[in-house]
Short mmCIF file of C-alpha atoms and ligand atoms in Angstrom, two decimals:
data_model
loop_
_atom_site.label_atom_id
_atom_site.label_comp_id
_atom_site.label_asym_id
_atom_site.label_seq_id
_atom_site.Cartn_x
_atom_site.Cartn_y
_atom_site.Cartn_z
CA SER A 18 -2.26 -2.85 53.55
CA GLY A 19 -4.83 -5.10 55.06
CA SER A 20 -9.29 -4.77 55.21
CA PRO A 21 -11.01 -5.10 57.61
CA GLU A 22 -11.12 -8.64 58.40
CA GLU A 23 -7.49 -8.60 59.59
CA LEU A 24 -7.05 -5.47 61.19
CA PRO A 25 -8.43 -5.25 65.42
CA ALA A 26 -10.79 -1.54 64.54
CA GLU A 27 -9.32 0.33 66.31
CA VAL A 28 -6.30 0.33 63.94
CA TRP A 29 -8.24 0.45 60.57
CA GLU A 30 -9.63 3.43 61.08
CA LYS A 31 -6.07 4.99 61.03
CA VAL A 32 -4.91 3.14 57.61
CA LYS A 33 -8.57 2.95 55.92
CA ASN A 34 -8.08 6.15 54.07
CA HIS A 35 -4.21 6.54 54.15
CA PRO A 36 -3.05 5.56 50.72
CA CYS A 37 0.56 4.19 51.79
CA TYR A 38 -1.06 1.87 55.18
CA SER A 39 -3.21 1.08 53.42
CA GLU A 40 -3.48 -0.23 49.01
CA ASP A 41 -7.02 0.16 49.32
CA ALA A 42 -6.78 3.33 50.01
CA HIS A 43 -4.67 4.04 47.97
CA PRO A 44 -6.10 5.02 44.52
CA HIS A 45 -8.78 7.00 46.86
CA TYR A 46 -7.21 9.08 48.98
CA ALA A 47 -4.73 12.28 48.67
CA ARG A 48 -1.61 12.21 50.71
CA MET A 49 0.97 15.43 50.62
CA HIS A 50 4.26 16.37 52.01
CA VAL A 51 5.75 19.51 53.07
CA ALA A 52 9.54 19.99 53.03
CA VAL A 53 9.84 22.02 56.31
CA ALA A 54 12.76 19.92 57.39
CA PRO A 55 16.44 20.35 56.19
CA ALA A 56 18.75 19.80 58.67
CA CYS A 57 19.76 15.88 59.69
CA ASN A 58 21.73 14.75 62.12
CA ILE A 59 23.41 11.88 60.53
CA GLN A 60 25.17 11.00 57.30
CA CYS A 61 23.64 7.22 55.16
CA ASN A 62 26.51 6.93 52.57
CA TYR A 63 23.52 6.46 49.50
CA CYS A 64 22.97 10.26 50.44
CA ASN A 65 23.19 13.32 48.48
CA ARG A 66 22.05 16.69 50.34
CA LYS A 67 21.60 18.38 47.90
CA TYR A 68 18.57 16.47 47.08
CA ASP A 69 15.87 15.02 48.94
CA CYS A 70 16.32 12.38 51.98
CA SER A 71 16.64 9.34 50.85
CA ASN A 72 14.44 7.50 53.51
CA GLU A 73 11.35 8.03 52.33
CA SER A 74 11.78 10.32 49.08
CA ARG A 75 13.39 9.73 45.38
CA PRO A 76 16.96 11.01 44.75
CA GLY A 77 17.10 13.67 42.33
CA VAL A 78 14.94 15.44 43.76
CA VAL A 79 14.73 18.97 44.69
CA SER A 80 11.90 19.84 47.09
CA GLN A 81 10.70 23.49 48.06
CA LYS A 82 11.55 24.53 50.97
CA LEU A 83 9.02 26.48 53.17
CA THR A 84 8.59 27.96 56.59
CA PRO A 85 6.39 26.26 58.87
CA GLU A 86 3.77 29.25 57.96
CA GLN A 87 4.39 28.85 54.34
CA ALA A 88 3.77 25.12 54.53
CA VAL A 89 0.85 25.64 56.43
CA LYS A 90 -0.95 27.57 54.29
CA LYS A 91 -0.19 25.33 51.32
CA VAL A 92 -1.86 23.00 53.36
CA MET A 93 -5.11 24.51 53.72
CA THR A 94 -5.25 25.62 49.88
CA VAL A 95 -4.22 22.37 49.12
CA ALA A 96 -7.57 20.71 51.12
CA ASN A 97 -9.26 23.05 49.97
CA GLU A 98 -8.74 22.12 45.78
CA ILE A 99 -8.19 18.05 46.18
CA PRO A 100 -10.94 16.98 49.04
CA GLN A 101 -9.60 13.22 48.75
CA MET A 102 -6.92 14.65 50.66
CA THR A 103 -6.63 13.58 54.22
CA VAL A 104 -3.09 12.91 54.94
CA LEU A 105 -0.07 15.53 55.76
CA GLY A 106 4.26 13.75 56.61
CA ILE A 107 6.92 16.19 57.14
CA ALA A 108 9.36 13.08 54.98
CA GLY A 109 12.07 16.27 54.85
CA PRO A 110 14.55 17.01 52.88
CA GLY A 111 16.49 15.72 56.10
CA ASP A 112 15.10 14.43 58.49
CA SER A 113 11.61 15.78 60.07
CA LEU A 114 13.37 15.31 63.65
CA ALA A 115 16.91 17.01 63.26
CA ASN A 116 14.17 19.74 62.74
CA PRO A 117 12.13 19.29 65.54
CA THR A 118 10.57 23.31 65.89
CA LYS A 119 9.99 23.53 62.18
CA THR A 120 9.10 20.57 62.15
CA PHE A 121 6.28 20.70 65.23
CA ASP A 122 5.39 24.07 64.64
CA THR A 123 4.35 23.02 61.75
CA PHE A 124 1.86 20.37 63.46
CA ARG A 125 0.54 22.38 66.07
CA MET A 126 -0.56 25.22 63.97
CA LEU A 127 -2.79 22.24 61.60
CA ARG A 128 -4.06 20.64 64.70
CA GLU A 129 -4.79 24.53 65.28
CA GLN A 130 -6.77 25.02 61.87
CA ALA A 131 -7.00 21.84 60.75
CA GLY A 132 -7.94 19.22 62.86
CA ASP A 133 -9.60 16.43 60.65
CA ILE A 134 -6.07 15.84 59.60
CA LYS A 135 -4.53 13.23 59.71
CA LEU A 136 0.15 13.81 60.41
CA CYS A 137 2.22 11.11 59.50
CA LEU A 138 6.32 12.24 59.54
CA SER A 139 9.60 10.50 58.12
CA THR A 140 12.56 10.22 60.29
CA ASN A 141 16.03 8.08 60.80
CA GLY A 142 14.98 7.63 64.17
CA LEU A 143 18.13 9.19 65.58
CA ALA A 144 16.41 11.70 67.78
CA LEU A 145 12.77 9.15 67.82
CA PRO A 146 13.16 9.28 71.56
CA ASP A 147 13.73 12.27 72.82
CA LEU A 148 10.76 13.53 70.90
CA VAL A 149 7.68 10.72 71.42
CA ASP A 150 6.06 12.91 73.75
CA GLU A 151 6.19 15.21 71.08
CA ILE A 152 4.65 13.21 68.36
CA CYS A 153 2.07 12.39 70.68
CA ARG A 154 0.65 15.50 71.74
CA TYR A 155 -0.03 16.60 68.57
CA ASP A 156 -1.58 13.46 67.29
CA ILE A 157 0.57 12.15 64.63
CA ASP A 158 -0.96 8.55 64.03
CA HIS A 159 1.56 7.35 61.99
CA VAL A 160 5.72 7.56 61.69
CA THR A 161 7.81 6.11 59.29
CA ILE A 162 11.46 5.12 60.78
CA THR A 163 14.08 4.04 58.17
CA ILE A 164 15.90 1.15 58.82
CA ASN A 165 18.64 -0.22 57.37
CA MET A 166 20.13 -2.73 59.59
CA VAL A 167 20.28 -4.33 62.73
CA ASP A 168 23.62 -5.09 62.93
CA PRO A 169 26.37 -2.16 64.08
CA ALA A 170 29.26 -4.20 61.55
CA VAL A 171 26.68 -3.68 58.86
CA GLY A 172 25.57 -0.06 59.41
CA GLU A 173 29.39 0.75 59.69
CA LYS A 174 28.81 0.07 55.83
CA ILE A 175 26.11 1.99 54.98
CA TYR A 176 26.43 5.30 57.61
CA SER A 177 29.75 7.71 57.87
CA TRP A 178 28.85 9.35 61.32
CA ILE A 179 25.87 10.58 63.49
CA PHE A 180 25.99 13.83 65.60
CA TRP A 181 24.88 12.53 68.54
CA ASP A 182 25.78 14.09 72.08
CA HIS A 183 27.23 17.28 70.60
CA ARG A 184 29.92 15.69 68.91
CA ARG A 185 29.96 13.68 65.60
CA VAL A 186 30.07 9.70 65.73
CA LYS A 187 31.55 7.70 63.12
CA GLY A 188 32.47 3.89 62.44
CA TYR A 189 30.71 0.87 64.60
CA GLU A 190 29.89 2.97 67.28
CA ALA A 191 27.81 5.55 65.00
CA ALA A 192 26.40 2.45 63.17
CA ARG A 193 25.73 1.08 67.44
CA ILE A 194 23.87 4.38 68.74
CA LEU A 195 21.47 4.68 65.58
CA HIS A 196 20.89 1.22 65.97
CA GLU A 197 20.11 1.25 69.69
CA ARG A 198 17.78 4.61 69.38
CA GLN A 199 15.73 2.78 66.49
CA MET A 200 14.52 -0.79 68.33
CA GLN A 201 13.98 2.25 71.41
CA GLY A 202 11.64 4.70 69.49
CA LEU A 203 9.92 1.96 67.28
CA GLU A 204 9.50 0.15 70.92
CA MET A 205 8.54 3.79 72.32
CA LEU A 206 5.73 4.17 69.64
CA THR A 207 4.50 0.90 69.50
CA ALA A 208 3.57 1.02 73.40
CA ARG A 209 1.37 4.40 72.43
CA GLY A 210 -0.32 3.38 69.99
CA VAL A 211 0.82 5.14 67.06
CA LEU A 212 1.13 2.59 63.90
CA THR A 213 4.54 2.41 62.90
CA LYS A 214 5.93 2.09 59.29
CA VAL A 215 9.43 0.82 58.42
CA ASN A 216 11.55 1.51 55.61
CA SER A 217 13.97 -0.24 54.49
CA VAL A 218 16.43 0.82 51.14
CA LEU A 219 17.77 -2.15 49.53
CA ILE A 220 21.55 -2.24 48.80
CA PRO A 221 23.14 -5.09 47.07
CA GLY A 222 25.69 -7.02 48.46
CA VAL A 223 25.57 -5.33 52.07
CA ASN A 224 22.68 -5.48 53.72
CA ASP A 225 20.32 -7.88 50.56
CA ALA A 226 20.91 -11.31 53.02
CA HIS A 227 20.39 -9.23 56.24
CA LEU A 228 16.37 -7.52 55.73
CA VAL A 229 14.56 -10.40 56.63
CA GLU A 230 16.38 -10.19 59.52
CA VAL A 231 15.69 -7.07 59.98
CA ASN A 232 12.25 -7.90 59.19
CA ARG A 233 11.76 -10.21 61.76
CA GLU A 234 13.12 -7.34 64.37
CA VAL A 235 10.49 -4.62 63.22
CA LYS A 236 7.98 -7.02 63.96
CA LYS A 237 8.48 -8.18 66.62
CA ARG A 238 8.71 -4.50 68.39
CA GLY A 239 5.01 -4.39 66.48
CA ALA A 240 6.11 -2.39 63.22
CA PHE A 241 2.95 -2.05 61.26
CA LEU A 242 4.64 -2.38 57.34
CA HIS A 243 8.01 -2.96 56.45
CA ASN A 244 8.04 -1.07 52.36
CA ILE A 245 11.71 -2.15 50.58
CA MET A 246 12.76 0.12 48.32
CA PRO A 247 15.21 -0.35 45.47
CA LEU A 248 18.40 2.07 46.17
CA ILE A 249 18.30 3.91 43.10
CA SER A 250 22.20 5.10 42.23
CA GLU A 251 22.87 6.80 39.26
CA PRO A 252 25.68 8.63 38.74
CA LYS A 253 23.76 12.23 38.21
CA HIS A 254 22.42 12.18 41.41
CA GLY A 255 25.97 11.39 43.80
CA THR A 256 27.70 8.23 44.33
CA TYR A 257 27.20 5.71 47.31
CA PHE A 258 30.45 7.07 49.27
CA GLY A 259 31.28 3.87 51.13
CA LEU A 260 31.50 1.29 48.28
CA ASN A 261 32.23 3.82 44.99
CA GLY A 262 29.45 2.25 41.66
CA GLN A 263 27.63 1.11 44.37
CA ARG A 264 24.41 -0.57 41.98
CA GLY A 265 20.85 -0.61 43.40
CA PRO A 266 19.10 -4.28 43.10
CA THR A 267 17.36 -5.52 39.63
CA ALA A 268 13.77 -5.81 40.50
CA GLN A 269 13.80 -9.30 40.44
CA GLU A 270 16.52 -8.74 43.30
CA LEU A 271 13.96 -6.66 45.12
CA LYS A 272 10.88 -8.99 44.79
CA ALA A 273 13.27 -12.19 46.32
CA VAL A 274 13.52 -9.82 49.51
CA GLN A 275 10.15 -8.70 49.96
CA ASP A 276 9.15 -12.84 49.29
CA ALA A 277 12.00 -13.93 51.87
CA CYS A 278 9.93 -11.76 54.00
CA LYS A 279 6.69 -13.01 53.79
CA GLY A 280 5.15 -14.19 56.42
CA GLY A 281 7.32 -11.97 59.30
CA ALA A 282 5.77 -7.88 59.15
CA ASN A 283 3.52 -7.00 56.30
CA VAL A 284 5.43 -5.51 53.56
CA MET A 285 4.61 -2.86 51.55
CA ARG A 286 4.54 -3.16 47.23
CA HIS A 287 3.04 0.04 46.05
CA CYS A 288 5.31 2.62 47.43
CA ARG A 289 6.22 5.23 44.75
CA GLN A 290 8.88 6.79 46.56
CA CYS A 291 7.15 9.85 46.65
CA ARG A 292 9.34 13.31 46.58
CA ALA A 293 9.27 15.36 50.44
CA ASP A 294 6.83 17.87 48.46
CA ALA A 295 4.40 15.62 47.04
CA VAL A 296 1.15 16.90 46.45
CA GLY A 297 -2.28 14.74 45.28
CA LEU A 298 -2.80 10.55 44.01
CA LEU A 299 0.01 8.20 44.77
CA GLY A 300 2.03 8.23 41.60
CA GLN A 301 -0.17 11.70 40.47
CA ASP A 302 1.73 13.85 41.14
CA ARG A 303 0.99 17.94 41.04
CA ASN A 304 3.56 19.29 42.90
CA GLU A 305 4.30 21.81 40.34
CA GLU A 306 0.36 23.38 40.44
CA PHE A 307 0.60 23.93 44.04
CA ALA A 308 4.26 25.29 43.78
CA PHE A 309 4.28 27.86 47.04
CA GLU A 310 4.38 30.60 43.90
CA ASN A 311 1.05 29.78 42.42
CA ILE A 312 -0.75 28.96 46.45
CA GLU A 313 -0.13 33.17 46.61
CA GLN A 314 -1.70 33.70 43.21
CA MET A 315 -4.78 31.39 43.98
CA GLU A 316 -6.02 33.93 47.14
FE1 SF4 B 19 20.33 12.26 54.09
FE2 SF4 B 19 17.68 11.19 55.07
FE3 SF4 B 19 20.10 10.12 55.56
FE4 SF4 B 19 19.80 12.42 56.48
S1 SF4 B 19 18.23 10.14 56.31
S2 SF4 B 19 21.94 11.05 55.25
S3 SF4 B 19 18.34 13.76 54.31
S4 SF4 B 19 19.19 9.94 53.33
FE1 SF4 B 20 3.56 6.19 51.17
FE2 SF4 B 20 5.43 6.05 50.03
FE3 SF4 B 20 4.38 7.91 48.92
FE4 SF4 B 20 5.46 7.69 51.70
S1 SF4 B 20 7.31 7.30 49.66
S2 SF4 B 20 3.81 8.52 50.76
S3 SF4 B 20 4.82 5.79 52.10
S4 SF4 B 20 4.13 5.83 48.59
#
């Protein structure tokens, strides 16, 4: 979160009307997500591909997938209807940067048609170092990277495989490559002045004791905010592939890890784990109202 007294002016400019970066902004400004990115380049053990990417979203939700053209039309309609709409994000339903053409076509058209909307994206980070130039070209000033570990020995329990250099890589090697790409991507974004939030999924018994170290390492590399989110595991949303019956953390366990990170990167506590097609103020979702069929009727 933060306030003008604590932050350099150029940073405050970027966060003051972003409901996720500034807790003060969150009741007053709205964000929307468009689900233009269906594919993913890694397999998290907690992901169920039938639903949205858990990098950013609550699992168990199926977002309406749009083409870049449909997405832009939807953004323009919503921006007319909801004047507090200041931020447009791409958060799935797969990985935004595993679908670079769709993601950047959407951003490019929005830059042409709605120059004042702030753009953000979330990613697992694997493709990030190759796309930092593109991110800067469209003036995307907020990026979220989901970083669940800084030690491949922990990572191999969280990830089944990555698709890397035209082949599938598994196990420790997969986690090592993903870790290196995440750290490199974060450092590159920091060097270019892009505000970066880190999301971590808290998985009891797997990375709970390790997240303090994640917090320290990402702070060192310039992360602006650290958002520790609970693993939400409900049988109907699919099992955690690596460990059947894996449970999510209790509210107390989540708070204990957040508290343990005190003094490191700022911890975000107001994330709502929005769906990949969320529309409106945080916690007041209007995505049904702005479903694409309805948008076409509004014209
Ligand atoms: Fe699923 Fe997202 Fe992980 Fe890809 S990055 S496997 S879409 S949770
Ligand atoms: Fe903001 Fe969290 Fe929703 Fe992303 S998922 S838009 S960070 S509240």
